[in-house]
Amino acid sequence: MSSVWSRPAPQRRPALTREAIVAAAVAIADAEGLAAVSIRRVAAELGARAMSLYTHIERKEDLLDLMADEVAAEVLVEEALPADWREATLVIARREREAVRRHPWRVDLVPQRVSVGPNGLRHVEQSLAALDGLAVDELTKWRILAAIDDYSLGFTIRESLERAAPRTDGVNDAERAAVAEPYMRELIASGEFPRLAPMIERGVAGFDDNYERGLNWLLDGIEGDLRGR
């Protein structure tokens, strides 16, 4: 038996806090997806018993709410927004897209209708502040935000799904394209697709980072509509 003095002192577990629980859950979701997040898994990552987490979080739905609000904090712009409403809107929209790229599981929370937390409300408030330069009523501002959010959500969902699409057959994109090319060229040569054919030939019918271009088109339309009133 060794002396107590020769044995290393046991390491103390870090204090279990709500912040630590949320941070661990976000890290799991970033690495493995939202489906990997569970109370038991988070507890294991923290070296704690699952039951001990319930003193901080009553149910998994609460954890999802907190995770969503943690990511919403990353969208907040700390510096002063540009005075021009379009530029201010673009700054916020870019941060939203970057946050989803860092945390693609955020898309999976959309159908689960998580509750809006304090950071989420701060984001909405800041988005409204971006429109301060517009002489329109509150309802119009809300409609503008809804249109921008709908566009951004749709784009980021498509982008996230395309980036995360599994390749279960072991064939990469280049190999897949090489196999499909002869058949595609046969279809193009048939003359049945006169509009699509030149796009495929020039390589413009695939994935295109069209986010800001599309968003500016949307803002152009909003601006034109407001100018015509």
mmCIF file with all atom_site columns, C-alpha atoms in Angstrom:
data_model
loop_
_atom_site.group_PDB
_atom_site.id
_atom_site.type_symbol
_atom_site.label_atom_id
_atom_site.label_alt_id
_atom_site.label_comp_id
_atom_site.label_asym_id
_atom_site.label_entity_id
_atom_site.label_seq_id
_atom_site.pdbx_PDB_ins_code
_atom_site.Cartn_x
_atom_site.Cartn_y
_atom_site.Cartn_z
_atom_site.occupancy
_atom_site.B_iso_or_equiv
_atom_site.pdbx_formal_charge
_atom_site.auth_seq_id
_atom_site.auth_comp_id
_atom_site.auth_asym_id
_atom_site.auth_atom_id
_atom_site.pdbx_PDB_model_num
ATOM 1   C CA . MET A 1 1   ? 0.000   0.000  0.000   1.00 0.00 ? 1   MET A CA 1
ATOM 2   C CA . SER A 1 2   ? 1.430   3.379  -0.978  1.00 0.00 ? 2   SER A CA 1
ATOM 3   C CA . SER A 1 3   ? 1.520   6.403  1.250   1.00 0.00 ? 3   SER A CA 1
ATOM 4   C CA . VAL A 1 4   ? -1.269  8.918  0.867   1.00 0.00 ? 4   VAL A CA 1
ATOM 5   C CA . TRP A 1 5   ? 1.417   11.513 0.169   1.00 0.00 ? 5   TRP A CA 1
ATOM 6   C CA . SER A 1 6   ? 2.719   9.589  -2.830  1.00 0.00 ? 6   SER A CA 1
ATOM 7   C CA . ARG A 1 7   ? -0.679  9.310  -4.487  1.00 0.00 ? 7   ARG A CA 1
ATOM 8   C CA . PRO A 1 8   ? -1.843  12.198 -6.678  1.00 0.00 ? 8   PRO A CA 1
ATOM 9   C CA . ALA A 1 9   ? -4.768  14.146 -5.350  1.00 0.00 ? 9   ALA A CA 1
ATOM 10  C CA . PRO A 1 10  ? -7.967  13.365 -7.265  1.00 0.00 ? 10  PRO A CA 1
ATOM 11  C CA . GLN A 1 11  ? -8.956  16.025 -9.745  1.00 0.00 ? 11  GLN A CA 1
ATOM 12  C CA . ARG A 1 12  ? -12.060 17.914 -8.799  1.00 0.00 ? 12  ARG A CA 1
ATOM 13  C CA . ARG A 1 13  ? -14.837 17.960 -11.324 1.00 0.00 ? 13  ARG A CA 1
ATOM 14  C CA . PRO A 1 14  ? -15.642 21.401 -12.646 1.00 0.00 ? 14  PRO A CA 1
ATOM 15  C CA . ALA A 1 15  ? -18.798 22.896 -11.195 1.00 0.00 ? 15  ALA A CA 1
ATOM 16  C CA . LEU A 1 16  ? -21.840 21.764 -13.147 1.00 0.00 ? 16  LEU A CA 1
ATOM 17  C CA . THR A 1 17  ? -23.559 24.869 -14.469 1.00 0.00 ? 17  THR A CA 1
ATOM 18  C CA . ARG A 1 18  ? -26.220 25.566 -17.047 1.00 0.00 ? 18  ARG A CA 1
ATOM 19  C CA . GLU A 1 19  ? -23.597 27.351 -19.161 1.00 0.00 ? 19  GLU A CA 1
ATOM 20  C CA . ALA A 1 20  ? -21.328 24.280 -19.120 1.00 0.00 ? 20  ALA A CA 1
ATOM 21  C CA . ILE A 1 21  ? -24.231 22.014 -20.047 1.00 0.00 ? 21  ILE A CA 1
ATOM 22  C CA . VAL A 1 22  ? -25.233 24.171 -23.008 1.00 0.00 ? 22  VAL A CA 1
ATOM 23  C CA . ALA A 1 23  ? -21.630 24.515 -24.188 1.00 0.00 ? 23  ALA A CA 1
ATOM 24  C CA . ALA A 1 24  ? -21.190 20.731 -24.116 1.00 0.00 ? 24  ALA A CA 1
ATOM 25  C CA . ALA A 1 25  ? -24.451 20.187 -25.994 1.00 0.00 ? 25  ALA A CA 1
ATOM 26  C CA . VAL A 1 26  ? -23.462 22.708 -28.684 1.00 0.00 ? 26  VAL A CA 1
ATOM 27  C CA . ALA A 1 27  ? -20.062 21.020 -29.074 1.00 0.00 ? 27  ALA A CA 1
ATOM 28  C CA . ILE A 1 28  ? -21.718 17.614 -29.527 1.00 0.00 ? 28  ILE A CA 1
ATOM 29  C CA . ALA A 1 29  ? -24.174 18.971 -32.085 1.00 0.00 ? 29  ALA A CA 1
ATOM 30  C CA . ASP A 1 30  ? -21.378 20.730 -34.000 1.00 0.00 ? 30  ASP A CA 1
ATOM 31  C CA . ALA A 1 31  ? -19.360 17.510 -34.191 1.00 0.00 ? 31  ALA A CA 1
ATOM 32  C CA . GLU A 1 32  ? -22.074 14.892 -34.675 1.00 0.00 ? 32  GLU A CA 1
ATOM 33  C CA . GLY A 1 33  ? -25.376 16.587 -35.396 1.00 0.00 ? 33  GLY A CA 1
ATOM 34  C CA . LEU A 1 34  ? -28.423 17.394 -33.317 1.00 0.00 ? 34  LEU A CA 1
ATOM 35  C CA . ALA A 1 35  ? -29.554 13.765 -33.100 1.00 0.00 ? 35  ALA A CA 1
ATOM 36  C CA . ALA A 1 36  ? -26.477 12.978 -30.997 1.00 0.00 ? 36  ALA A CA 1
ATOM 37  C CA . VAL A 1 37  ? -27.545 15.394 -28.265 1.00 0.00 ? 37  VAL A CA 1
ATOM 38  C CA . SER A 1 38  ? -29.225 13.825 -25.255 1.00 0.00 ? 38  SER A CA 1
ATOM 39  C CA . ILE A 1 39  ? -29.206 14.488 -21.538 1.00 0.00 ? 39  ILE A CA 1
ATOM 40  C CA . ARG A 1 40  ? -27.286 11.259 -20.978 1.00 0.00 ? 40  ARG A CA 1
ATOM 41  C CA . ARG A 1 41  ? -24.692 12.086 -23.633 1.00 0.00 ? 41  ARG A CA 1
ATOM 42  C CA . VAL A 1 42  ? -24.141 15.613 -22.353 1.00 0.00 ? 42  VAL A CA 1
ATOM 43  C CA . ALA A 1 43  ? -23.780 14.283 -18.809 1.00 0.00 ? 43  ALA A CA 1
ATOM 44  C CA . ALA A 1 44  ? -21.160 11.786 -19.996 1.00 0.00 ? 44  ALA A CA 1
ATOM 45  C CA . GLU A 1 45  ? -19.200 14.556 -21.689 1.00 0.00 ? 45  GLU A CA 1
ATOM 46  C CA . LEU A 1 46  ? -19.191 16.501 -18.432 1.00 0.00 ? 46  LEU A CA 1
ATOM 47  C CA . GLY A 1 47  ? -18.342 13.488 -16.286 1.00 0.00 ? 47  GLY A CA 1
ATOM 48  C CA . ALA A 1 48  ? -21.604 13.802 -14.407 1.00 0.00 ? 48  ALA A CA 1
ATOM 49  C CA . ARG A 1 49  ? -24.685 11.691 -13.783 1.00 0.00 ? 49  ARG A CA 1
ATOM 50  C CA . ALA A 1 50  ? -27.623 12.299 -16.069 1.00 0.00 ? 50  ALA A CA 1
ATOM 51  C CA . MET A 1 51  ? -29.906 12.993 -13.109 1.00 0.00 ? 51  MET A CA 1
ATOM 52  C CA . SER A 1 52  ? -27.641 15.802 -11.948 1.00 0.00 ? 52  SER A CA 1
ATOM 53  C CA . LEU A 1 53  ? -28.377 17.753 -15.137 1.00 0.00 ? 53  LEU A CA 1
ATOM 54  C CA . TYR A 1 54  ? -32.051 17.863 -14.299 1.00 0.00 ? 54  TYR A CA 1
ATOM 55  C CA . THR A 1 55  ? -31.323 20.251 -11.444 1.00 0.00 ? 55  THR A CA 1
ATOM 56  C CA . HIS A 1 56  ? -30.361 22.783 -14.128 1.00 0.00 ? 56  HIS A CA 1
ATOM 57  C CA . ILE A 1 57  ? -32.539 21.724 -17.080 1.00 0.00 ? 57  ILE A CA 1
ATOM 58  C CA . GLU A 1 58  ? -35.950 20.096 -16.638 1.00 0.00 ? 58  GLU A CA 1
ATOM 59  C CA . ARG A 1 59  ? -36.220 18.448 -20.064 1.00 0.00 ? 59  ARG A CA 1
ATOM 60  C CA . LYS A 1 60  ? -34.444 18.085 -23.382 1.00 0.00 ? 60  LYS A CA 1
ATOM 61  C CA . GLU A 1 61  ? -36.708 20.690 -24.995 1.00 0.00 ? 61  GLU A CA 1
ATOM 62  C CA . ASP A 1 62  ? -35.299 23.247 -22.551 1.00 0.00 ? 62  ASP A CA 1
ATOM 63  C CA . LEU A 1 63  ? -31.789 22.292 -23.624 1.00 0.00 ? 63  LEU A CA 1
ATOM 64  C CA . LEU A 1 64  ? -32.681 22.826 -27.290 1.00 0.00 ? 64  LEU A CA 1
ATOM 65  C CA . ASP A 1 65  ? -34.115 26.258 -26.453 1.00 0.00 ? 65  ASP A CA 1
ATOM 66  C CA . LEU A 1 66  ? -30.903 27.199 -24.657 1.00 0.00 ? 66  LEU A CA 1
ATOM 67  C CA . MET A 1 67  ? -28.730 25.893 -27.490 1.00 0.00 ? 67  MET A CA 1
ATOM 68  C CA . ALA A 1 68  ? -30.654 27.954 -30.035 1.00 0.00 ? 68  ALA A CA 1
ATOM 69  C CA . ASP A 1 69  ? -30.325 31.064 -27.902 1.00 0.00 ? 69  ASP A CA 1
ATOM 70  C CA . GLU A 1 70  ? -26.597 30.454 -27.422 1.00 0.00 ? 70  GLU A CA 1
ATOM 71  C CA . VAL A 1 71  ? -26.121 30.436 -31.200 1.00 0.00 ? 71  VAL A CA 1
ATOM 72  C CA . ALA A 1 72  ? -28.349 33.521 -31.540 1.00 0.00 ? 72  ALA A CA 1
ATOM 73  C CA . ALA A 1 73  ? -25.767 35.423 -29.496 1.00 0.00 ? 73  ALA A CA 1
ATOM 74  C CA . GLU A 1 74  ? -23.245 34.889 -32.296 1.00 0.00 ? 74  GLU A CA 1
ATOM 75  C CA . VAL A 1 75  ? -25.486 36.761 -34.720 1.00 0.00 ? 75  VAL A CA 1
ATOM 76  C CA . LEU A 1 76  ? -25.519 39.943 -32.646 1.00 0.00 ? 76  LEU A CA 1
ATOM 77  C CA . VAL A 1 77  ? -23.408 42.760 -34.103 1.00 0.00 ? 77  VAL A CA 1
ATOM 78  C CA . GLU A 1 78  ? -21.360 44.425 -31.377 1.00 0.00 ? 78  GLU A CA 1
ATOM 79  C CA . GLU A 1 79  ? -20.243 47.466 -33.369 1.00 0.00 ? 79  GLU A CA 1
ATOM 80  C CA . ALA A 1 80  ? -22.557 50.211 -34.582 1.00 0.00 ? 80  ALA A CA 1
ATOM 81  C CA . LEU A 1 81  ? -24.678 49.256 -37.557 1.00 0.00 ? 81  LEU A CA 1
ATOM 82  C CA . PRO A 1 82  ? -24.288 51.160 -40.839 1.00 0.00 ? 82  PRO A CA 1
ATOM 83  C CA . ALA A 1 83  ? -26.677 54.087 -41.158 1.00 0.00 ? 83  ALA A CA 1
ATOM 84  C CA . ASP A 1 84  ? -28.005 52.813 -44.501 1.00 0.00 ? 84  ASP A CA 1
ATOM 85  C CA . TRP A 1 85  ? -30.751 50.276 -43.894 1.00 0.00 ? 85  TRP A CA 1
ATOM 86  C CA . ARG A 1 86  ? -29.669 48.027 -46.741 1.00 0.00 ? 86  ARG A CA 1
ATOM 87  C CA . GLU A 1 87  ? -26.068 47.861 -45.598 1.00 0.00 ? 87  GLU A CA 1
ATOM 88  C CA . ALA A 1 88  ? -27.167 47.266 -42.004 1.00 0.00 ? 88  ALA A CA 1
ATOM 89  C CA . THR A 1 89  ? -29.464 44.460 -43.134 1.00 0.00 ? 89  THR A CA 1
ATOM 90  C CA . LEU A 1 90  ? -26.656 42.851 -45.145 1.00 0.00 ? 90  LEU A CA 1
ATOM 91  C CA . VAL A 1 91  ? -24.307 42.929 -42.133 1.00 0.00 ? 91  VAL A CA 1
ATOM 92  C CA . ILE A 1 92  ? -26.848 41.074 -39.993 1.00 0.00 ? 92  ILE A CA 1
ATOM 93  C CA . ALA A 1 93  ? -27.795 38.627 -42.756 1.00 0.00 ? 93  ALA A CA 1
ATOM 94  C CA . ARG A 1 94  ? -24.134 37.702 -43.292 1.00 0.00 ? 94  ARG A CA 1
ATOM 95  C CA . ARG A 1 95  ? -23.730 36.934 -39.597 1.00 0.00 ? 95  ARG A CA 1
ATOM 96  C CA . GLU A 1 96  ? -26.849 34.775 -39.637 1.00 0.00 ? 96  GLU A CA 1
ATOM 97  C CA . ARG A 1 97  ? -25.494 32.737 -42.510 1.00 0.00 ? 97  ARG A CA 1
ATOM 98  C CA . GLU A 1 98  ? -22.064 32.384 -40.871 1.00 0.00 ? 98  GLU A CA 1
ATOM 99  C CA . ALA A 1 99  ? -23.699 31.143 -37.661 1.00 0.00 ? 99  ALA A CA 1
ATOM 100 C CA . VAL A 1 100 ? -25.619 28.441 -39.537 1.00 0.00 ? 100 VAL A CA 1
ATOM 101 C CA . ARG A 1 101 ? -22.432 27.400 -41.323 1.00 0.00 ? 101 ARG A CA 1
ATOM 102 C CA . ARG A 1 102 ? -20.699 26.979 -37.961 1.00 0.00 ? 102 ARG A CA 1
ATOM 103 C CA . HIS A 1 103 ? -23.706 25.213 -36.470 1.00 0.00 ? 103 HIS A CA 1
ATOM 104 C CA . PRO A 1 104 ? -25.570 23.464 -39.326 1.00 0.00 ? 104 PRO A CA 1
ATOM 105 C CA . TRP A 1 105 ? -27.760 21.632 -36.787 1.00 0.00 ? 105 TRP A CA 1
ATOM 106 C CA . ARG A 1 106 ? -29.517 24.968 -36.269 1.00 0.00 ? 106 ARG A CA 1
ATOM 107 C CA . VAL A 1 107 ? -31.495 24.136 -39.417 1.00 0.00 ? 107 VAL A CA 1
ATOM 108 C CA . ASP A 1 108 ? -32.823 20.979 -37.726 1.00 0.00 ? 108 ASP A CA 1
ATOM 109 C CA . LEU A 1 109 ? -34.323 23.096 -34.948 1.00 0.00 ? 109 LEU A CA 1
ATOM 110 C CA . VAL A 1 110 ? -36.593 25.005 -37.340 1.00 0.00 ? 110 VAL A CA 1
ATOM 111 C CA . PRO A 1 111 ? -39.436 22.423 -37.430 1.00 0.00 ? 111 PRO A CA 1
ATOM 112 C CA . GLN A 1 112 ? -39.148 21.950 -33.657 1.00 0.00 ? 112 GLN A CA 1
ATOM 113 C CA . ARG A 1 113 ? -40.235 25.559 -33.078 1.00 0.00 ? 113 ARG A CA 1
ATOM 114 C CA . VAL A 1 114 ? -37.888 26.310 -30.206 1.00 0.00 ? 114 VAL A CA 1
ATOM 115 C CA . SER A 1 115 ? -38.777 29.187 -27.901 1.00 0.00 ? 115 SER A CA 1
ATOM 116 C CA . VAL A 1 116 ? -37.194 32.578 -28.507 1.00 0.00 ? 116 VAL A CA 1
ATOM 117 C CA . GLY A 1 117 ? -34.797 33.487 -25.692 1.00 0.00 ? 117 GLY A CA 1
ATOM 118 C CA . PRO A 1 118 ? -33.151 36.780 -24.695 1.00 0.00 ? 118 PRO A CA 1
ATOM 119 C CA . ASN A 1 119 ? -30.462 36.631 -27.386 1.00 0.00 ? 119 ASN A CA 1
ATOM 120 C CA . GLY A 1 120 ? -33.077 35.792 -29.988 1.00 0.00 ? 120 GLY A CA 1
ATOM 121 C CA . LEU A 1 121 ? -35.091 38.842 -28.923 1.00 0.00 ? 121 LEU A CA 1
ATOM 122 C CA . ARG A 1 122 ? -31.940 40.991 -29.037 1.00 0.00 ? 122 ARG A CA 1
ATOM 123 C CA . HIS A 1 123 ? -31.382 39.787 -32.591 1.00 0.00 ? 123 HIS A CA 1
ATOM 124 C CA . VAL A 1 124 ? -34.923 40.767 -33.589 1.00 0.00 ? 124 VAL A CA 1
ATOM 125 C CA . GLU A 1 125 ? -34.493 44.148 -31.896 1.00 0.00 ? 125 GLU A CA 1
ATOM 126 C CA . GLN A 1 126 ? -31.224 44.738 -33.743 1.00 0.00 ? 126 GLN A CA 1
ATOM 127 C CA . SER A 1 127 ? -32.782 43.690 -37.039 1.00 0.00 ? 127 SER A CA 1
ATOM 128 C CA . LEU A 1 128 ? -35.535 46.244 -36.461 1.00 0.00 ? 128 LEU A CA 1
ATOM 129 C CA . ALA A 1 129 ? -32.918 48.851 -35.552 1.00 0.00 ? 129 ALA A CA 1
ATOM 130 C CA . ALA A 1 130 ? -31.327 48.245 -38.955 1.00 0.00 ? 130 ALA A CA 1
ATOM 131 C CA . LEU A 1 131 ? -34.553 49.570 -40.497 1.00 0.00 ? 131 LEU A CA 1
ATOM 132 C CA . ASP A 1 132 ? -34.633 52.774 -38.444 1.00 0.00 ? 132 ASP A CA 1
ATOM 133 C CA . GLY A 1 133 ? -33.761 54.785 -41.545 1.00 0.00 ? 133 GLY A CA 1
ATOM 134 C CA . LEU A 1 134 ? -36.976 53.750 -43.271 1.00 0.00 ? 134 LEU A CA 1
ATOM 135 C CA . ALA A 1 135 ? -39.993 56.019 -42.832 1.00 0.00 ? 135 ALA A CA 1
ATOM 136 C CA . VAL A 1 136 ? -42.491 53.169 -42.659 1.00 0.00 ? 136 VAL A CA 1
ATOM 137 C CA . ASP A 1 137 ? -44.820 51.839 -39.992 1.00 0.00 ? 137 ASP A CA 1
ATOM 138 C CA . GLU A 1 138 ? -44.111 48.926 -37.654 1.00 0.00 ? 138 GLU A CA 1
ATOM 139 C CA . LEU A 1 139 ? -46.175 46.449 -39.660 1.00 0.00 ? 139 LEU A CA 1
ATOM 140 C CA . THR A 1 140 ? -44.218 47.205 -42.845 1.00 0.00 ? 140 THR A CA 1
ATOM 141 C CA . LYS A 1 141 ? -40.934 46.803 -40.986 1.00 0.00 ? 141 LYS A CA 1
ATOM 142 C CA . TRP A 1 142 ? -42.096 43.441 -39.662 1.00 0.00 ? 142 TRP A CA 1
ATOM 143 C CA . ARG A 1 143 ? -43.078 42.345 -43.149 1.00 0.00 ? 143 ARG A CA 1
ATOM 144 C CA . ILE A 1 144 ? -39.654 43.358 -44.470 1.00 0.00 ? 144 ILE A CA 1
ATOM 145 C CA . LEU A 1 145 ? -37.923 41.329 -41.767 1.00 0.00 ? 145 LEU A CA 1
ATOM 146 C CA . ALA A 1 146 ? -40.176 38.351 -42.479 1.00 0.00 ? 146 ALA A CA 1
ATOM 147 C CA . ALA A 1 147 ? -39.348 38.476 -46.199 1.00 0.00 ? 147 ALA A CA 1
ATOM 148 C CA . ILE A 1 148 ? -35.597 38.673 -45.514 1.00 0.00 ? 148 ILE A CA 1
ATOM 149 C CA . ASP A 1 149 ? -35.785 35.871 -42.929 1.00 0.00 ? 149 ASP A CA 1
ATOM 150 C CA . ASP A 1 150 ? -37.791 33.664 -45.292 1.00 0.00 ? 150 ASP A CA 1
ATOM 151 C CA . TYR A 1 151 ? -35.207 34.147 -48.040 1.00 0.00 ? 151 TYR A CA 1
ATOM 152 C CA . SER A 1 152 ? -32.240 33.585 -45.720 1.00 0.00 ? 152 SER A CA 1
ATOM 153 C CA . LEU A 1 153 ? -33.814 30.540 -44.081 1.00 0.00 ? 153 LEU A CA 1
ATOM 154 C CA . GLY A 1 154 ? -34.629 28.916 -47.398 1.00 0.00 ? 154 GLY A CA 1
ATOM 155 C CA . PHE A 1 155 ? -31.150 29.529 -48.769 1.00 0.00 ? 155 PHE A CA 1
ATOM 156 C CA . THR A 1 156 ? -29.312 28.309 -45.672 1.00 0.00 ? 156 THR A CA 1
ATOM 157 C CA . ILE A 1 157 ? -31.478 25.192 -45.418 1.00 0.00 ? 157 ILE A CA 1
ATOM 158 C CA . ARG A 1 158 ? -30.707 24.268 -49.029 1.00 0.00 ? 158 ARG A CA 1
ATOM 159 C CA . GLU A 1 159 ? -27.037 25.084 -48.556 1.00 0.00 ? 159 GLU A CA 1
ATOM 160 C CA . SER A 1 160 ? -26.822 23.080 -45.342 1.00 0.00 ? 160 SER A CA 1
ATOM 161 C CA . LEU A 1 161 ? -28.546 20.057 -46.860 1.00 0.00 ? 161 LEU A CA 1
ATOM 162 C CA . GLU A 1 162 ? -26.294 20.101 -49.920 1.00 0.00 ? 162 GLU A CA 1
ATOM 163 C CA . ARG A 1 163 ? -23.150 20.332 -47.815 1.00 0.00 ? 163 ARG A CA 1
ATOM 164 C CA . ALA A 1 164 ? -24.301 17.578 -45.465 1.00 0.00 ? 164 ALA A CA 1
ATOM 165 C CA . ALA A 1 165 ? -25.620 15.178 -48.105 1.00 0.00 ? 165 ALA A CA 1
ATOM 166 C CA . PRO A 1 166 ? -24.135 11.732 -47.294 1.00 0.00 ? 166 PRO A CA 1
ATOM 167 C CA . ARG A 1 167 ? -22.270 9.741  -49.928 1.00 0.00 ? 167 ARG A CA 1
ATOM 168 C CA . THR A 1 168 ? -23.226 6.208  -48.998 1.00 0.00 ? 168 THR A CA 1
ATOM 169 C CA . ASP A 1 169 ? -21.982 4.615  -52.220 1.00 0.00 ? 169 ASP A CA 1
ATOM 170 C CA . GLY A 1 170 ? -18.355 5.682  -51.790 1.00 0.00 ? 170 GLY A CA 1
ATOM 171 C CA . VAL A 1 171 ? -18.452 7.747  -54.996 1.00 0.00 ? 171 VAL A CA 1
ATOM 172 C CA . ASN A 1 172 ? -17.287 11.351 -54.849 1.00 0.00 ? 172 ASN A CA 1
ATOM 173 C CA . ASP A 1 173 ? -18.862 14.237 -56.759 1.00 0.00 ? 173 ASP A CA 1
ATOM 174 C CA . ALA A 1 174 ? -16.263 14.215 -59.560 1.00 0.00 ? 174 ALA A CA 1
ATOM 175 C CA . GLU A 1 175 ? -16.742 10.492 -60.172 1.00 0.00 ? 175 GLU A CA 1
ATOM 176 C CA . ARG A 1 176 ? -20.496 10.852 -60.069 1.00 0.00 ? 176 ARG A CA 1
ATOM 177 C CA . ALA A 1 177 ? -20.364 13.673 -62.611 1.00 0.00 ? 177 ALA A CA 1
ATOM 178 C CA . ALA A 1 178 ? -18.093 11.627 -64.915 1.00 0.00 ? 178 ALA A CA 1
ATOM 179 C CA . VAL A 1 179 ? -20.573 8.739  -64.905 1.00 0.00 ? 179 VAL A CA 1
ATOM 180 C CA . ALA A 1 180 ? -23.572 10.995 -65.550 1.00 0.00 ? 180 ALA A CA 1
ATOM 181 C CA . GLU A 1 181 ? -21.955 13.165 -68.235 1.00 0.00 ? 181 GLU A CA 1
ATOM 182 C CA . PRO A 1 182 ? -22.527 10.890 -71.271 1.00 0.00 ? 182 PRO A CA 1
ATOM 183 C CA . TYR A 1 183 ? -26.225 10.546 -70.431 1.00 0.00 ? 183 TYR A CA 1
ATOM 184 C CA . MET A 1 184 ? -26.554 14.301 -69.809 1.00 0.00 ? 184 MET A CA 1
ATOM 185 C CA . ARG A 1 185 ? -24.930 15.078 -73.156 1.00 0.00 ? 185 ARG A CA 1
ATOM 186 C CA . GLU A 1 186 ? -27.298 12.648 -74.855 1.00 0.00 ? 186 GLU A CA 1
ATOM 187 C CA . LEU A 1 187 ? -30.273 14.453 -73.366 1.00 0.00 ? 187 LEU A CA 1
ATOM 188 C CA . ILE A 1 188 ? -28.891 17.846 -74.363 1.00 0.00 ? 188 ILE A CA 1
ATOM 189 C CA . ALA A 1 189 ? -28.300 16.646 -77.924 1.00 0.00 ? 189 ALA A CA 1
ATOM 190 C CA . SER A 1 190 ? -31.951 15.577 -78.167 1.00 0.00 ? 190 SER A CA 1
ATOM 191 C CA . GLY A 1 191 ? -32.998 19.220 -78.347 1.00 0.00 ? 191 GLY A CA 1
ATOM 192 C CA . GLU A 1 192 ? -35.666 18.703 -75.666 1.00 0.00 ? 192 GLU A CA 1
ATOM 193 C CA . PHE A 1 193 ? -34.015 21.136 -73.253 1.00 0.00 ? 193 PHE A CA 1
ATOM 194 C CA . PRO A 1 194 ? -33.069 24.242 -75.265 1.00 0.00 ? 194 PRO A CA 1
ATOM 195 C CA . ARG A 1 195 ? -32.978 26.560 -72.236 1.00 0.00 ? 195 ARG A CA 1
ATOM 196 C CA . LEU A 1 196 ? -31.257 24.206 -69.803 1.00 0.00 ? 196 LEU A CA 1
ATOM 197 C CA . ALA A 1 197 ? -28.671 22.953 -72.317 1.00 0.00 ? 197 ALA A CA 1
ATOM 198 C CA . PRO A 1 198 ? -26.540 26.134 -72.502 1.00 0.00 ? 198 PRO A CA 1
ATOM 199 C CA . MET A 1 199 ? -26.548 26.405 -68.710 1.00 0.00 ? 199 MET A CA 1
ATOM 200 C CA . ILE A 1 200 ? -25.187 22.882 -68.348 1.00 0.00 ? 200 ILE A CA 1
ATOM 201 C CA . GLU A 1 201 ? -22.662 23.437 -71.136 1.00 0.00 ? 201 GLU A CA 1
ATOM 202 C CA . ARG A 1 202 ? -21.338 26.593 -69.467 1.00 0.00 ? 202 ARG A CA 1
ATOM 203 C CA . GLY A 1 203 ? -21.417 25.106 -65.980 1.00 0.00 ? 203 GLY A CA 1
ATOM 204 C CA . VAL A 1 204 ? -23.894 27.563 -64.466 1.00 0.00 ? 204 VAL A CA 1
ATOM 205 C CA . ALA A 1 205 ? -26.622 25.089 -63.537 1.00 0.00 ? 205 ALA A CA 1
ATOM 206 C CA . GLY A 1 206 ? -24.880 23.623 -60.497 1.00 0.00 ? 206 GLY A CA 1
ATOM 207 C CA . PHE A 1 207 ? -24.326 24.979 -56.998 1.00 0.00 ? 207 PHE A CA 1
ATOM 208 C CA . ASP A 1 208 ? -23.719 28.700 -57.043 1.00 0.00 ? 208 ASP A CA 1
ATOM 209 C CA . ASP A 1 209 ? -23.029 30.928 -54.055 1.00 0.00 ? 209 ASP A CA 1
ATOM 210 C CA . ASN A 1 210 ? -25.897 33.191 -54.956 1.00 0.00 ? 210 ASN A CA 1
ATOM 211 C CA . TYR A 1 211 ? -26.797 34.306 -51.441 1.00 0.00 ? 211 TYR A CA 1
ATOM 212 C CA . GLU A 1 212 ? -25.915 37.997 -51.515 1.00 0.00 ? 212 GLU A CA 1
ATOM 213 C CA . ARG A 1 213 ? -26.979 38.450 -55.122 1.00 0.00 ? 213 ARG A CA 1
ATOM 214 C CA . GLY A 1 214 ? -30.398 37.011 -54.339 1.00 0.00 ? 214 GLY A CA 1
ATOM 215 C CA . LEU A 1 215 ? -30.662 39.026 -51.142 1.00 0.00 ? 215 LEU A CA 1
ATOM 216 C CA . ASN A 1 216 ? -29.825 42.230 -53.012 1.00 0.00 ? 216 ASN A CA 1
ATOM 217 C CA . TRP A 1 217 ? -32.473 41.410 -55.602 1.00 0.00 ? 217 TRP A CA 1
ATOM 218 C CA . LEU A 1 218 ? -34.958 41.046 -52.755 1.00 0.00 ? 218 LEU A CA 1
ATOM 219 C CA . LEU A 1 219 ? -33.866 44.356 -51.212 1.00 0.00 ? 219 LEU A CA 1
ATOM 220 C CA . ASP A 1 220 ? -34.125 46.020 -54.630 1.00 0.00 ? 220 ASP A CA 1
ATOM 221 C CA . GLY A 1 221 ? -37.718 44.882 -54.816 1.00 0.00 ? 221 GLY A CA 1
ATOM 222 C CA . ILE A 1 222 ? -38.504 46.101 -51.306 1.00 0.00 ? 222 ILE A CA 1
ATOM 223 C CA . GLU A 1 223 ? -36.846 49.445 -52.009 1.00 0.00 ? 223 GLU A CA 1
ATOM 224 C CA . GLY A 1 224 ? -38.733 49.846 -55.286 1.00 0.00 ? 224 GLY A CA 1
ATOM 225 C CA . ASP A 1 225 ? -42.036 49.056 -53.611 1.00 0.00 ? 225 ASP A CA 1
ATOM 226 C CA . LEU A 1 226 ? -41.433 51.582 -50.831 1.00 0.00 ? 226 LEU A CA 1
ATOM 227 C CA . ARG A 1 227 ? -40.354 54.242 -53.340 1.00 0.00 ? 227 ARG A CA 1
ATOM 228 C CA . GLY A 1 228 ? -43.572 53.771 -55.285 1.00 0.00 ? 228 GLY A CA 1
ATOM 229 C CA . ARG A 1 229 ? -45.812 54.471 -52.312 1.00 0.00 ? 229 ARG A CA 1
#
